[in-house]
Amino acid sequence: GEPLLVNGLARGREIEERVAKTIEQVGLRIEHLRRFPHSFSGGQRQRIGIARALVVNPSLIVADEPVSALDVSIQAQILNLLKDLQAEYGLTYIFVSHNMAVIRYISDRIAVMYAGKLVELGEKQEVLSHPRHPYTELLLAAVPRTVNRQRGHRIITPGEPPDLMSLPQGCVFQNRCKYVKDICRQEEPQLRTVGSNHFASCHIVEELTLQGISARAAAPASTAPATA
């Protein structure tokens, strides 16, 4: 009930009632409220974190790598829970993740960042199927393919990420980009329109044909118990 107290949204008995209702909405039971933190599994801890955010009736939830430390079956449960809650309460998520397979399932729009810079932004279908920045292509190359699909070409990226305290002149991705040209080392590219509601910051975007993936993502399968 701490979020309710801190924000002055409820007091006394009302706190208990709202906490009890919310904990059940995330797939846990009332008796879980009497347990110590160390007794919960990773999935249960994530559900509790979601409940703490949900109890204050937000319109926006920022989720920073909410499933990265969980195994695949539990990831699926948490993602499905988030989608169900979004549909029920009309929530907006800012979902931060390095896992493009997860992003493909949970997102409507995608913003790709590298070294603190926004390098691509657009609707999910466009960004995944028709990436326009080399770093987006690199991320998509890491998405696992099913065995019966034709494998895409493997992308080997040289170099090291830049020092965030001393970013290079020009494009922040220049040291790792296989398409780099002189202008990339001289001028910082600006985000510009490359399609309908699709933006990228790349000097040579018109010259590139990059490999994407299907934007379609079936609901992840899950056989683990609902309270995991």
CSV table of C-alpha atoms in Angstrom, one decimal:
chain,number,residue,atom,x,y,z
A,1,GLY,CA,0.0,0.0,0.0
A,2,GLU,CA,3.0,2.3,0.1
A,3,PRO,CA,2.3,3.8,-3.4
A,4,LEU,CA,-1.2,4.7,-2.2
A,5,LEU,CA,0.1,6.4,0.9
A,6,VAL,CA,2.9,8.3,-0.8
A,7,ASN,CA,0.5,9.7,-3.4
A,8,GLY,CA,-2.3,10.3,-0.9
A,9,LEU,CA,-4.7,8.2,-2.9
A,10,ALA,CA,-6.2,6.1,-0.1
A,11,ARG,CA,-6.1,5.6,3.7
A,12,GLY,CA,-6.9,2.8,6.2
A,13,ARG,CA,-9.3,0.1,5.1
A,14,GLU,CA,-9.5,1.4,1.5
A,15,ILE,CA,-5.7,0.7,1.1
A,16,GLU,CA,-6.2,-2.9,2.2
A,17,GLU,CA,-9.1,-3.4,-0.2
A,18,ARG,CA,-7.3,-1.9,-3.2
A,19,VAL,CA,-4.1,-3.9,-2.5
A,20,ALA,CA,-6.1,-7.1,-2.2
A,21,LYS,CA,-7.9,-6.4,-5.5
A,22,THR,CA,-4.8,-5.5,-7.4
A,23,ILE,CA,-2.7,-8.5,-6.2
A,24,GLU,CA,-5.4,-10.8,-7.5
A,25,GLN,CA,-5.5,-8.9,-10.9
A,26,VAL,CA,-1.8,-9.8,-11.4
A,27,GLY,CA,-2.4,-13.5,-10.7
A,28,LEU,CA,-1.3,-13.7,-7.1
A,29,ARG,CA,-3.4,-14.5,-4.0
A,30,ILE,CA,-4.1,-12.6,-0.8
A,31,GLU,CA,-1.9,-15.0,1.3
A,32,HIS,CA,1.1,-13.9,-0.8
A,33,LEU,CA,0.9,-10.5,1.0
A,34,ARG,CA,2.1,-12.2,4.2
A,35,ARG,CA,5.2,-13.7,2.7
A,36,PHE,CA,8.8,-12.4,2.9
A,37,PRO,CA,10.4,-11.1,-0.3
A,38,HIS,CA,13.0,-13.9,-0.5
A,39,SER,CA,10.2,-16.5,-0.7
A,40,PHE,CA,9.0,-15.3,-4.1
A,41,SER,CA,10.2,-16.5,-7.5
A,42,GLY,CA,11.4,-14.1,-10.2
A,43,GLY,CA,8.1,-14.2,-12.0
A,44,GLN,CA,6.2,-13.5,-8.7
A,45,ARG,CA,8.4,-10.5,-8.0
A,46,GLN,CA,7.7,-9.1,-11.4
A,47,ARG,CA,3.9,-9.5,-10.7
A,48,ILE,CA,4.3,-7.7,-7.4
A,49,GLY,CA,6.2,-4.9,-9.2
A,50,ILE,CA,3.4,-4.6,-11.8
A,51,ALA,CA,0.8,-4.5,-8.9
A,52,ARG,CA,2.7,-1.7,-7.2
A,53,ALA,CA,2.5,0.3,-10.4
A,54,LEU,CA,-1.1,-0.6,-11.1
A,55,VAL,CA,-2.6,0.1,-7.7
A,56,VAL,CA,-2.4,3.9,-8.2
A,57,ASN,CA,-4.5,3.7,-11.4
A,58,PRO,CA,-1.9,5.0,-13.8
A,59,SER,CA,-2.4,5.9,-17.5
A,60,LEU,CA,1.3,5.3,-18.3
A,61,ILE,CA,3.7,2.6,-17.0
A,62,VAL,CA,7.4,2.7,-17.7
A,63,ALA,CA,8.8,-0.9,-17.8
A,64,ASP,CA,12.6,-1.2,-17.9
A,65,GLU,CA,13.7,-4.7,-19.0
A,66,PRO,CA,10.8,-6.3,-17.0
A,67,VAL,CA,11.4,-9.8,-18.3
A,68,SER,CA,15.1,-9.9,-19.1
A,69,ALA,CA,16.0,-12.0,-16.0
A,70,LEU,CA,13.2,-14.6,-16.5
A,71,ASP,CA,13.1,-17.8,-18.4
A,72,VAL,CA,11.1,-18.0,-21.6
A,73,SER,CA,7.9,-19.5,-20.2
A,74,ILE,CA,7.7,-17.0,-17.4
A,75,GLN,CA,8.5,-14.2,-19.8
A,76,ALA,CA,5.5,-15.2,-21.8
A,77,GLN,CA,3.3,-15.1,-18.8
A,78,ILE,CA,4.4,-11.6,-17.8
A,79,LEU,CA,4.1,-10.3,-21.3
A,80,ASN,CA,0.6,-11.8,-21.7
A,81,LEU,CA,-0.4,-10.3,-18.3
A,82,LEU,CA,0.8,-6.8,-19.4
A,83,LYS,CA,-1.2,-7.1,-22.6
A,84,ASP,CA,-4.3,-8.2,-20.7
A,85,LEU,CA,-4.0,-5.3,-18.3
A,86,GLN,CA,-3.4,-2.9,-21.2
A,87,ALA,CA,-6.6,-4.1,-22.9
A,88,GLU,CA,-8.6,-3.9,-19.7
A,89,TYR,CA,-7.5,-0.5,-18.4
A,90,GLY,CA,-6.4,1.3,-21.6
A,91,LEU,CA,-2.8,1.6,-20.3
A,92,THR,CA,0.1,3.0,-22.3
A,93,TYR,CA,3.5,1.4,-21.8
A,94,ILE,CA,7.0,2.7,-22.5
A,95,PHE,CA,8.7,-0.7,-22.7
A,96,VAL,CA,12.5,-0.7,-22.6
A,97,SER,CA,14.2,-3.8,-23.8
A,98,HIS,CA,17.2,-5.0,-25.8
A,99,ASN,CA,15.3,-8.1,-26.9
A,100,MET,CA,13.6,-7.4,-30.3
A,101,ALA,CA,11.6,-10.6,-30.1
A,102,VAL,CA,9.9,-9.3,-27.0
A,103,ILE,CA,9.5,-5.9,-28.5
A,104,ARG,CA,7.9,-7.4,-31.6
A,105,TYR,CA,5.3,-9.0,-29.4
A,106,ILE,CA,4.5,-6.2,-27.0
A,107,SER,CA,4.8,-3.0,-29.0
A,108,ASP,CA,2.8,-0.9,-31.4
A,109,ARG,CA,5.5,1.7,-32.1
A,110,ILE,CA,9.3,1.2,-31.8
A,111,ALA,CA,12.0,3.7,-30.9
A,112,VAL,CA,15.6,2.4,-31.4
A,113,MET,CA,18.4,4.1,-29.4
A,114,TYR,CA,22.1,3.8,-29.6
A,115,ALA,CA,24.6,5.5,-27.2
A,116,GLY,CA,21.8,7.7,-25.9
A,117,LYS,CA,20.7,8.8,-29.4
A,118,LEU,CA,17.4,8.1,-31.1
A,119,VAL,CA,18.4,6.5,-34.4
A,120,GLU,CA,15.0,5.1,-35.7
A,121,LEU,CA,11.4,5.6,-34.8
A,122,GLY,CA,8.2,4.2,-36.4
A,123,GLU,CA,5.3,1.9,-36.4
A,124,LYS,CA,6.2,-1.7,-35.5
A,125,GLN,CA,5.4,-3.1,-39.0
A,126,GLU,CA,7.6,-0.6,-40.7
A,127,VAL,CA,10.6,-0.7,-38.3
A,128,LEU,CA,10.7,-4.5,-38.2
A,129,SER,CA,10.0,-5.2,-41.9
A,130,HIS,CA,11.8,-2.3,-43.4
A,131,PRO,CA,14.6,-1.1,-41.0
A,132,ARG,CA,16.3,2.1,-42.2
A,133,HIS,CA,19.2,2.3,-39.7
A,134,PRO,CA,22.2,-0.1,-39.6
A,135,TYR,CA,21.9,-0.5,-35.9
A,136,THR,CA,18.3,-1.6,-36.2
A,137,GLU,CA,19.3,-4.2,-38.8
A,138,LEU,CA,21.9,-5.4,-36.3
A,139,LEU,CA,19.3,-5.8,-33.5
A,140,LEU,CA,16.9,-7.6,-35.8
A,141,ALA,CA,19.7,-10.1,-36.9
A,142,ALA,CA,19.8,-11.3,-33.4
A,143,VAL,CA,16.1,-12.4,-33.3
A,144,PRO,CA,16.0,-16.2,-33.4
A,145,ARG,CA,14.5,-17.7,-36.6
A,146,THR,CA,12.5,-21.0,-36.6
A,147,VAL,CA,14.3,-23.9,-38.1
A,148,ASN,CA,12.0,-24.2,-41.2
A,149,ARG,CA,12.6,-20.5,-42.2
A,150,GLN,CA,15.4,-19.5,-44.5
A,151,ARG,CA,18.2,-18.1,-42.5
A,152,GLY,CA,19.2,-14.5,-43.1
A,153,HIS,CA,22.8,-13.5,-43.6
A,154,ARG,CA,24.8,-13.2,-40.4
A,155,ILE,CA,25.9,-9.7,-39.5
A,156,ILE,CA,29.3,-9.3,-37.9
A,157,THR,CA,29.8,-5.9,-36.3
A,158,PRO,CA,33.3,-4.7,-35.7
A,159,GLY,CA,34.5,-2.2,-33.2
A,160,GLU,CA,33.4,-1.2,-29.7
A,161,PRO,CA,30.6,1.0,-28.4
A,162,PRO,CA,31.6,4.6,-28.0
A,163,ASP,CA,32.6,6.2,-24.7
A,164,LEU,CA,29.3,7.7,-23.5
A,165,MET,CA,31.2,10.4,-21.6
A,166,SER,CA,33.0,11.5,-24.8
A,167,LEU,CA,30.9,10.7,-27.9
A,168,PRO,CA,32.7,10.9,-31.3
A,169,GLN,CA,32.1,13.7,-33.8
A,170,GLY,CA,29.5,12.7,-36.3
A,171,CYS,CA,27.3,9.5,-36.1
A,172,VAL,CA,27.6,7.6,-32.8
A,173,PHE,CA,27.4,4.3,-34.7
A,174,GLN,CA,30.3,5.1,-37.0
A,175,ASN,CA,32.9,2.8,-35.5
A,176,ARG,CA,30.6,-0.3,-35.8
A,177,CYS,CA,28.8,0.5,-39.0
A,178,LYS,CA,29.9,-1.5,-42.1
A,179,TYR,CA,28.3,1.2,-44.4
A,180,VAL,CA,30.2,4.1,-42.8
A,181,LYS,CA,31.3,7.0,-45.1
A,182,ASP,CA,33.3,10.1,-44.5
A,183,ILE,CA,30.3,12.3,-43.8
A,184,CYS,CA,29.3,9.9,-41.0
A,185,ARG,CA,32.6,10.9,-39.2
A,186,GLN,CA,32.1,14.6,-39.8
A,187,GLU,CA,28.5,15.5,-39.2
A,188,GLU,CA,25.9,14.2,-36.7
A,189,PRO,CA,22.9,12.9,-38.6
A,190,GLN,CA,19.5,14.3,-37.8
A,191,LEU,CA,16.3,12.3,-37.5
A,192,ARG,CA,14.4,12.7,-40.7
A,193,THR,CA,11.3,11.2,-42.4
A,194,VAL,CA,12.0,8.0,-44.4
A,195,GLY,CA,8.4,6.8,-44.7
A,196,SER,CA,4.9,7.2,-43.4
A,197,ASN,CA,5.4,7.9,-39.6
A,198,HIS,CA,8.9,6.4,-40.0
A,199,PHE,CA,12.0,8.3,-39.1
A,200,ALA,CA,15.8,7.5,-39.1
A,201,SER,CA,19.0,9.4,-38.4
A,202,CYS,CA,21.4,8.2,-41.1
A,203,HIS,CA,23.2,10.2,-43.7
A,204,ILE,CA,23.1,7.5,-46.4
A,205,VAL,CA,19.7,6.0,-45.6
A,206,GLU,CA,18.6,6.3,-49.3
A,207,GLU,CA,21.5,4.2,-50.4
A,208,LEU,CA,20.9,1.3,-48.0
A,209,THR,CA,18.8,-1.9,-48.4
A,210,LEU,CA,18.6,-3.4,-45.0
A,211,GLN,CA,17.3,-6.8,-43.9
A,212,GLY,CA,14.2,-6.9,-41.7
A,213,ILE,CA,12.0,-9.6,-40.1
A,214,SER,CA,8.3,-10.3,-40.0
A,215,ALA,CA,6.4,-8.0,-37.8
A,216,ARG,CA,3.9,-10.7,-37.0
A,217,ALA,CA,4.4,-12.4,-33.6
A,218,ALA,CA,2.1,-15.1,-32.2
A,219,ALA,CA,1.4,-15.1,-28.5
A,220,PRO,CA,4.3,-16.8,-26.7
A,221,ALA,CA,3.5,-20.3,-25.5
A,222,SER,CA,3.4,-20.8,-21.8
A,223,THR,CA,2.9,-24.0,-19.7
A,224,ALA,CA,4.2,-22.7,-16.4
A,225,PRO,CA,1.8,-22.1,-13.5
A,226,ALA,CA,0.0,-18.8,-13.4
A,227,THR,CA,1.6,-17.7,-10.2
A,228,ALA,CA,5.2,-18.3,-11.2
